[in-house]
XYZ file of C-alpha atoms in Angstrom:
523
model
C -43.463 21.593 -41.489
C -46.546 19.816 -40.102
C -47.047 16.761 -42.291
C -46.742 12.990 -42.173
C -45.844 9.982 -44.280
C -48.195 7.254 -43.112
C -46.073 4.113 -42.544
C -46.732 0.976 -44.620
C -48.805 2.998 -47.090
C -48.166 5.176 -50.162
C -50.036 8.073 -48.465
C -48.515 11.473 -47.655
C -50.519 14.243 -45.979
C -49.257 17.855 -45.931
C -45.821 16.478 -46.863
C -44.175 17.932 -49.969
C -40.527 16.845 -49.967
C -40.362 14.375 -52.847
C -36.824 13.366 -51.950
C -37.918 12.313 -48.462
C -41.288 10.972 -49.626
C -39.970 8.917 -52.518
C -42.329 5.975 -51.872
C -45.484 8.133 -51.617
C -48.154 7.625 -54.244
C -51.081 9.714 -52.998
C -50.648 13.288 -51.721
C -53.279 15.093 -49.627
C -53.513 18.720 -48.478
C -55.604 19.415 -45.374
C -55.686 23.229 -45.660
C -53.794 26.226 -47.007
C -51.900 27.505 -43.965
C -48.221 27.994 -44.746
C -46.935 25.503 -42.166
C -48.836 22.788 -44.040
C -47.795 23.857 -47.553
C -44.042 24.209 -46.955
C -42.307 22.858 -50.067
C -45.414 23.090 -52.247
C -45.034 25.472 -55.200
C -45.982 26.066 -58.815
C -43.511 23.360 -59.904
C -45.565 20.610 -58.243
C -46.344 17.862 -60.768
C -48.152 15.051 -58.934
C -51.849 14.364 -58.342
C -52.899 16.191 -55.184
C -56.193 15.716 -53.324
C -57.962 18.390 -51.255
C -61.307 20.133 -50.700
C -62.817 22.373 -53.414
C -62.048 25.632 -51.546
C -58.455 24.549 -50.900
C -58.173 23.600 -54.583
C -59.213 27.113 -55.606
C -56.781 28.773 -53.191
C -53.973 26.400 -54.139
C -54.205 27.431 -57.770
C -54.738 31.143 -57.076
C -52.088 31.629 -54.401
C -49.390 29.049 -55.159
C -50.025 28.775 -58.917
C -50.139 24.985 -58.823
C -51.375 23.750 -62.186
C -55.032 22.694 -62.293
C -54.112 19.447 -64.014
C -52.591 18.142 -60.759
C -55.329 19.309 -58.365
C -58.085 16.808 -57.605
C -60.925 18.423 -55.623
C -62.907 15.988 -53.448
C -66.321 16.920 -52.053
C -66.480 17.290 -48.274
C -68.693 14.765 -46.481
C -68.519 12.191 -49.265
C -66.483 8.990 -49.595
C -64.139 8.569 -52.549
C -62.401 5.413 -53.811
C -58.794 5.864 -54.928
C -56.305 3.303 -56.337
C -53.244 2.344 -54.327
C -51.256 0.798 -57.174
C -50.750 1.237 -60.886
C -53.216 -1.433 -61.985
C -56.090 -0.544 -59.624
C -56.005 -3.949 -57.963
C -55.781 -2.397 -54.482
C -57.947 0.585 -53.491
C -58.842 2.639 -50.447
C -61.703 4.871 -49.385
C -61.080 8.443 -48.223
C -63.729 10.657 -46.628
C -63.297 14.408 -46.067
C -64.741 15.892 -42.844
C -64.980 19.608 -42.059
C -62.168 20.481 -39.588
C -63.675 23.764 -38.261
C -60.304 25.496 -38.609
C -60.180 27.765 -41.668
C -61.925 27.903 -45.060
C -61.381 24.631 -46.888
C -59.767 22.802 -43.941
C -60.685 19.122 -43.654
C -59.900 15.925 -41.780
C -59.120 12.784 -43.812
C -60.535 9.372 -42.904
C -58.584 6.657 -44.772
C -59.877 3.072 -44.962
C -57.981 0.246 -46.656
C -55.693 -2.757 -46.120
C -53.954 -0.691 -43.416
C -57.125 -0.419 -41.340
C -58.800 2.907 -40.520
C -56.716 6.068 -40.121
C -58.031 9.524 -39.160
C -55.801 12.509 -39.892
C -57.299 15.592 -38.239
C -54.972 18.229 -39.633
C -55.491 21.470 -37.723
C -58.996 21.331 -36.234
C -61.228 22.777 -33.511
C -63.334 20.019 -32.013
C -67.101 20.353 -31.717
C -69.454 17.551 -30.600
C -71.231 17.742 -33.976
C -68.174 16.135 -35.608
C -69.077 12.814 -34.004
C -72.382 12.916 -35.883
C -70.629 12.678 -39.242
C -71.756 9.465 -41.007
C -68.170 8.300 -41.432
C -67.567 8.484 -37.655
C -71.089 7.759 -36.389
C -71.039 4.121 -37.503
C -68.750 3.148 -34.662
C -65.725 2.348 -36.786
C -62.571 1.326 -34.973
C -59.911 3.984 -35.561
C -56.555 2.216 -35.674
C -54.386 5.344 -35.827
C -55.415 8.898 -34.952
C -53.114 11.666 -36.193
C -54.089 14.428 -33.780
C -53.658 18.207 -33.851
C -51.873 18.677 -30.524
C -51.107 22.406 -30.865
C -52.883 23.236 -27.597
C -52.459 19.856 -25.908
C -51.327 21.275 -22.575
C -53.325 20.846 -19.357
C -51.958 24.165 -18.093
C -53.393 26.040 -21.096
C -57.076 26.746 -20.466
C -58.961 28.091 -23.472
C -62.529 29.308 -23.748
C -64.783 27.988 -26.462
C -65.008 29.989 -29.675
C -68.448 31.220 -28.650
C -67.111 32.487 -25.308
C -64.097 34.141 -26.960
C -66.404 35.847 -29.461
C -68.479 37.213 -26.579
C -65.306 38.638 -24.942
C -64.397 40.423 -28.175
C -67.886 41.913 -28.490
C -67.789 43.220 -24.907
C -64.375 44.784 -25.498
C -65.539 46.618 -28.636
C -68.590 47.980 -26.776
C -66.250 49.687 -24.322
C -64.848 51.795 -27.172
C -67.865 53.030 -29.158
C -65.945 55.885 -30.807
C -62.870 53.867 -31.788
C -61.896 52.145 -34.978
C -61.223 48.450 -34.482
C -58.239 46.693 -36.068
C -58.534 42.879 -36.043
C -55.140 41.219 -36.581
C -55.481 37.973 -38.565
C -53.464 35.526 -40.601
C -54.016 35.395 -44.349
C -56.654 32.705 -43.949
C -59.094 32.007 -41.130
C -61.606 33.616 -38.691
C -63.817 34.969 -41.476
C -66.913 33.790 -39.571
C -65.789 35.857 -36.556
C -65.669 38.967 -38.747
C -69.166 38.210 -40.002
C -70.498 37.969 -36.429
C -68.890 41.279 -35.459
C -70.318 43.034 -38.512
C -73.833 41.791 -37.749
C -73.530 42.613 -34.047
C -72.402 46.230 -34.554
C -74.183 46.831 -37.879
C -71.116 48.036 -39.668
C -69.109 47.127 -42.723
C -65.915 45.132 -42.248
C -63.092 46.501 -44.387
C -60.958 43.804 -46.010
C -58.086 43.620 -48.445
C -59.111 42.711 -52.027
C -57.459 39.329 -51.619
C -59.474 38.393 -48.520
C -62.678 39.814 -50.042
C -62.243 37.425 -52.970
C -62.084 34.578 -50.454
C -65.143 35.492 -48.358
C -67.216 35.746 -51.508
C -66.590 32.029 -52.019
C -67.825 31.122 -48.533
C -71.400 32.296 -48.858
C -71.164 34.653 -45.877
C -73.412 37.681 -45.347
C -72.826 40.702 -47.553
C -71.083 42.750 -44.867
C -67.586 43.086 -46.380
C -66.023 45.856 -48.448
C -62.673 47.167 -49.609
C -63.575 50.849 -49.104
C -61.257 52.139 -46.383
C -63.696 54.501 -44.663
C -66.887 52.468 -45.082
C -66.840 50.841 -41.618
C -65.103 50.987 -38.243
C -63.912 47.346 -38.178
C -60.828 46.641 -40.260
C -59.246 43.230 -40.798
C -55.459 43.634 -41.134
C -52.508 41.287 -41.196
C -51.405 40.417 -37.672
C -47.879 41.672 -38.421
C -49.233 45.190 -38.932
C -50.220 45.529 -35.281
C -47.287 47.084 -33.447
C -46.468 50.108 -31.333
C -45.503 52.196 -34.367
C -48.703 51.479 -36.299
C -50.835 52.082 -33.207
C -49.293 55.511 -32.758
C -49.869 56.253 -36.445
C -53.513 55.124 -36.412
C -54.337 57.114 -33.279
C -53.040 60.346 -34.830
C -56.098 60.477 -37.126
C -58.725 58.391 -35.292
C -58.894 56.722 -31.853
C -58.077 53.083 -32.499
C -57.721 49.813 -30.616
C -56.332 46.542 -31.958
C -57.489 43.003 -31.168
C -55.424 39.853 -31.689
C -57.709 36.779 -31.497
C -55.143 34.068 -30.750
C -54.159 31.553 -28.076
C -50.472 32.384 -28.495
C -48.596 34.370 -25.896
C -47.925 37.813 -27.374
C -46.123 40.741 -25.790
C -48.307 43.845 -25.721
C -46.188 46.729 -26.985
C -48.991 49.288 -26.707
C -51.872 49.695 -24.220
C -54.343 49.769 -27.104
C -53.445 46.202 -28.162
C -55.713 43.495 -26.693
C -55.164 39.725 -26.925
C -58.290 37.534 -26.755
C -57.790 33.704 -26.583
C -59.888 32.932 -29.654
C -58.312 29.808 -31.179
C -58.891 27.651 -34.238
C -57.136 24.729 -32.504
C -58.777 22.347 -30.032
C -58.129 22.899 -26.351
C -56.789 20.185 -24.070
C -60.221 19.346 -22.651
C -61.707 19.174 -26.165
C -58.945 16.826 -27.307
C -59.611 14.564 -24.333
C -63.321 14.446 -25.189
C -62.572 13.702 -28.846
C -60.173 10.823 -28.107
C -62.505 9.394 -25.460
C -65.335 9.260 -28.004
C -63.255 7.614 -30.775
C -61.148 5.238 -28.617
C -58.390 4.785 -31.235
C -55.703 2.116 -30.940
C -52.957 4.736 -30.976
C -52.582 8.518 -31.066
C -49.845 10.142 -33.163
C -49.206 13.884 -32.629
C -49.018 16.055 -35.736
C -46.754 18.574 -33.977
C -43.903 16.182 -33.217
C -42.078 18.564 -30.893
C -44.977 18.372 -28.431
C -45.501 14.710 -27.418
C -48.971 14.117 -26.048
C -49.748 10.403 -26.329
C -49.410 9.834 -22.574
C -52.414 12.136 -21.982
C -54.765 9.661 -23.707
C -53.576 6.246 -22.520
C -56.767 5.655 -20.546
C -58.914 6.123 -23.682
C -57.053 3.819 -26.127
C -58.204 0.498 -27.527
C -55.854 -2.525 -27.725
C -53.156 -2.219 -30.376
C -53.386 -4.301 -33.529
C -50.614 -6.011 -35.473
C -48.912 -4.201 -38.333
C -50.692 -4.560 -41.682
C -49.286 -6.605 -44.549
C -48.608 -4.467 -47.599
C -50.162 -6.027 -50.740
C -47.619 -7.064 -53.338
C -48.979 -4.686 -55.978
C -48.718 -1.720 -53.600
C -45.274 -2.728 -52.371
C -43.933 -3.110 -55.894
C -45.253 0.262 -56.911
C -43.855 1.996 -53.828
C -40.404 0.454 -54.327
C -40.255 1.181 -58.058
C -41.415 4.718 -57.430
C -38.703 5.109 -54.790
C -35.959 3.926 -57.126
C -37.157 6.270 -59.843
C -37.125 9.251 -57.488
C -33.679 8.367 -56.136
C -32.319 8.224 -59.677
C -33.877 11.551 -60.649
C -32.570 13.199 -57.496
C -29.054 11.852 -58.149
C -29.207 12.966 -61.775
C -30.259 16.458 -60.689
C -27.362 16.615 -58.231
C -24.904 15.594 -60.941
C -26.232 18.150 -63.398
C -25.959 20.907 -60.781
C -22.265 20.179 -60.183
C -19.897 22.477 -62.116
C -18.488 20.806 -65.190
C -14.718 20.613 -65.570
C -13.055 21.689 -68.783
C -13.515 18.869 -71.242
C -12.168 17.972 -74.650
C -10.148 20.608 -76.501
C -9.668 20.131 -80.229
C -6.756 21.977 -81.782
C -6.268 22.632 -85.491
C -3.655 20.666 -87.374
C -0.230 22.239 -87.658
C 0.810 23.503 -91.025
C 3.335 20.984 -92.287
C 4.722 19.545 -95.425
C 1.570 17.467 -95.709
C -0.468 20.610 -96.388
C -1.537 20.745 -100.008
C -1.591 23.722 -102.311
C -4.980 24.794 -103.705
C -4.000 23.958 -107.296
C -2.838 20.420 -106.543
C -4.914 17.465 -107.579
C -6.139 15.716 -104.390
C -5.960 12.334 -106.214
C -2.199 12.713 -106.498
C -1.679 13.224 -102.783
C 0.149 10.180 -101.515
C -1.627 8.191 -98.835
C 1.464 8.055 -96.653
C 1.526 11.860 -96.436
C -1.956 11.978 -94.852
C -2.475 11.443 -91.131
C -4.266 8.158 -90.345
C -7.386 9.908 -89.024
C -7.752 11.918 -92.251
C -7.337 8.755 -94.278
C -10.262 7.335 -92.301
C -12.296 10.434 -92.947
C -11.637 10.323 -96.699
C -12.375 6.595 -96.780
C -15.657 6.730 -94.836
C -16.921 10.263 -95.576
C -15.639 11.232 -99.030
C -18.447 13.735 -99.452
C -17.159 15.835 -96.566
C -13.650 16.218 -98.069
C -14.075 18.669 -100.923
C -11.367 19.746 -103.326
C -11.112 23.113 -101.588
C -10.469 21.490 -98.200
C -7.795 19.194 -99.640
C -8.782 16.647 -97.008
C -6.724 18.447 -94.393
C -9.322 20.491 -92.549
C -9.098 19.874 -88.775
C -11.754 17.637 -87.279
C -13.071 20.408 -85.039
C -12.213 23.993 -84.323
C -14.387 24.133 -81.215
C -12.707 24.653 -77.868
C -13.944 23.770 -74.416
C -16.315 20.938 -75.254
C -17.251 18.967 -72.131
C -18.099 15.283 -72.308
C -19.570 13.005 -69.649
C -19.830 9.242 -70.098
C -21.411 6.763 -67.717
C -19.426 3.570 -67.300
C -21.152 0.180 -66.871
C -20.387 0.212 -63.146
C -22.210 3.504 -62.685
C -18.994 5.550 -62.216
C -19.154 8.909 -63.900
C -16.296 9.248 -66.398
C -15.264 12.835 -67.019
C -12.594 13.369 -69.612
C -9.857 15.868 -68.964
C -8.286 18.060 -71.622
C -6.557 16.233 -74.391
C -5.589 17.058 -77.935
C -6.892 15.594 -81.128
C -4.601 14.352 -83.868
C -1.629 16.643 -84.515
C 0.892 14.750 -86.585
C -1.157 11.691 -87.291
C 0.521 9.600 -84.593
C -0.088 11.563 -81.403
C -3.233 10.715 -79.461
C -3.243 10.958 -75.690
C -5.672 10.868 -72.817
C -5.167 12.791 -69.608
C -4.262 10.851 -66.505
C -7.711 11.146 -64.879
C -10.663 8.999 -65.939
C -13.443 9.524 -63.429
C -14.222 12.063 -60.745
C -11.353 13.952 -59.246
C -10.408 12.484 -55.898
C -9.774 14.705 -52.936
C -6.076 14.517 -52.212
C -6.776 14.652 -48.498
C -9.383 11.891 -48.587
C -7.791 8.440 -48.951
C -11.192 6.775 -48.946
C -12.121 8.546 -52.144
C -8.946 7.505 -53.895
C -9.368 3.925 -52.760
C -12.895 3.840 -54.106
C -11.852 5.042 -57.543
C -9.184 2.306 -57.756
C -7.595 1.833 -61.180
C -9.619 4.645 -62.785
C -7.342 7.263 -61.208
C -3.731 7.821 -62.045
C -3.523 5.750 -65.235
C -0.664 6.562 -67.539
C -1.396 8.200 -70.810
C -2.367 5.727 -73.541
C -1.042 6.426 -77.025
C -1.937 3.888 -79.693
C 1.131 3.580 -81.894
C 1.609 1.395 -84.962
C 2.059 -1.718 -82.843
C -0.290 -0.844 -79.993
C -3.383 0.290 -81.939
C -5.633 -2.549 -80.628
C -5.101 -1.285 -77.059
C -7.244 1.778 -77.837
C -10.250 -0.407 -78.596
C -9.712 -2.797 -75.708
C -9.177 -0.203 -72.966
C -12.374 0.234 -70.983
C -14.708 -0.778 -73.810
C -17.096 1.419 -75.707
C -16.969 4.310 -73.202
C -13.359 5.040 -74.144
C -14.096 4.603 -77.841
C -16.526 7.489 -77.588
C -13.801 9.633 -76.068
C -11.284 8.669 -78.796
C -13.665 9.384 -81.676
C -13.335 12.971 -82.999
C -16.594 14.877 -82.637
C -16.498 16.131 -86.231
C -16.401 12.568 -87.503
C -20.087 11.993 -86.824
C -22.688 12.906 -89.386
C -25.136 15.695 -88.629
C -28.180 13.431 -88.469
C -28.102 10.102 -86.689
C -30.022 7.999 -84.221
C -28.634 6.234 -81.175
C -28.104 2.973 -83.077
C -26.206 4.593 -85.954
C -24.176 6.555 -83.385
C -22.722 3.294 -82.015
C -22.215 1.988 -85.536
C -20.258 5.095 -86.522
C -17.999 4.698 -83.489
C -17.251 1.062 -84.398
C -16.739 1.996 -88.063
C -14.244 4.683 -87.094
C -12.134 2.329 -85.001
C -12.217 -0.465 -87.596
C -11.031 2.012 -90.180
C -8.355 3.253 -87.784
C -7.039 -0.290 -87.433
C -7.000 -0.716 -91.214
C -5.062 2.522 -91.663
C -2.557 1.434 -89.062
C -2.141 -1.948 -90.771
C -1.690 -0.255 -94.147
C 0.989 1.998 -92.719
C 2.829 -1.032 -91.303
C 2.605 -2.767 -94.622
C-alpha cells in the first residue's frame, strides 16, 4: 500500500486502515490505481477528498457512497477545518499529476507549514508554473513518488517513447496491434496512435465509459473489428494468447511500461513508456522546489540521499494546536474502543445461562384448587416474589408455578466496572426454592498453560459456588455489585417493555423482595 499518515497532523493520504490511522481526521485520495486504494471499499464511511474524475470512478468502481465523497476542483485552493469547531483550518490545492485520469498532487498549507504530496506523477516543467508553486513558497516536506528513482534506470520522455511506439507499428502495416494496459491510464497515448494511423481504437465498454469523460477525440469504439489497434488488459498478453491471435490475423503486442518484463513470444514488444518520473526528472523537480526534506512514498526504495544537495535547512517540528490535538486524541480513543468492541463481538460466545423447568413436586397445585388457599410456605421463594411483584402474570391456570423461563442456551455478557468482561457459565435457575448456584468461572477463561493470564484475572477465576441460603441471602447482593445481580435475576422476571432506568429498578426490586421472602421464611 502506497499511502502516508502525515505526522503531527490529522491528514491521511491514500491510507485506508482506520485501525492504524485512528487519529486521522481528513482523508485524501490521489488517484484510483489499486495500490493507492488498498483497504478502500463500499463500507467506507468517512469524508474523503479527491478530484472530480476520481470521485466518479470511486463511486462507479468501488461503490463508495456519494455522501462521503467530496470532489475538489483541480487548480483551485480549498479551505478545510482541522478540528470539530472550525477554529483551526488549512488550505489544500490540487495540482494535475500527469499520471492517469483524475490523478492529482496535494499541496497542504497550515500550522504544520507547507507539505506537497505528489502521489504518482510524471514531472513536466509546466508543473512549476502552477500558481500554487510559482509564488516561491517554501516546501517544508515533499512526499515524492520515487518509483523510478534509480540513477541506473534511464527512461525516455513520454514524447520519445510515443515516437518509438509509432515507429514500431509502422514496421507492421498488415498486423493488428494489441496494447497492454492497466485498468486506468495511458488513454492519451491511445488517442495519439488513433490520430497517427487514422484508425479506430477498440476498447472495453468500461474503458470507453472513462474516455468519454476525458474529452478526448472521438476515435474509440467497442466494435471488435472496427480498427486494428486494440487496448487490452496487460495480463492478456502472453504466449498462449499471441498464438491464438495469430491464427486468425497477424498480430503484435506492445507493453508500454518501464518495468522489466520477460518476453515469452517474439511478437511481444516492451517500450519504456512510463507514467512515473525518471531519476533525472525527479532531480530537476527537487532542485526547483528546494524542500526542507524529502520523504519517499515507496518506502522500500529510500532515495533521500540523492537530493541532499538541493535541500533547504530543516525547520523545527510544529506545535499542534490544542483544538486539533484534542480532536485527534478523542478520535483515536473512539476508534480504539470500536475496534476492541468489534473484536469481542467476533469471538465465539460460550454457552451461557440455561434455565430448567421446575420439578414436579408436592408443591404443584391441581387445576381445581383455589390459588388463594395455597400456603405461602409451599411456594419457592422466587415464585413468592413473582406473585408479590407481578400478580398479573400469575393466572389461575398457571397456579403460580410456571417456570421462569423455558429457553435454553441463553448467553449473557456483562461488563464489570474495571473493564473486565464477565461471561457467565451454565447454571440452573431455581429448582426447589433454595438452590441457586453460579459456576466457578466469572470472567474470561484463562489458558491453563499461561500463568500470566491467570494472574491477571486474580480473584475472578476459581471462586467457589455461591448459594444464598436462609442465613446468607445478603451475600448475593453484596458479591460483585450490580453486575452479579443481573446474573442472579431470572430473565422471565422482567416485564416485556422497559427502559434502561426501569431495568435497574426491576433488578433492585427483585432482590429486595428476595430478602423479604427469606426473612419471612426465617420468621
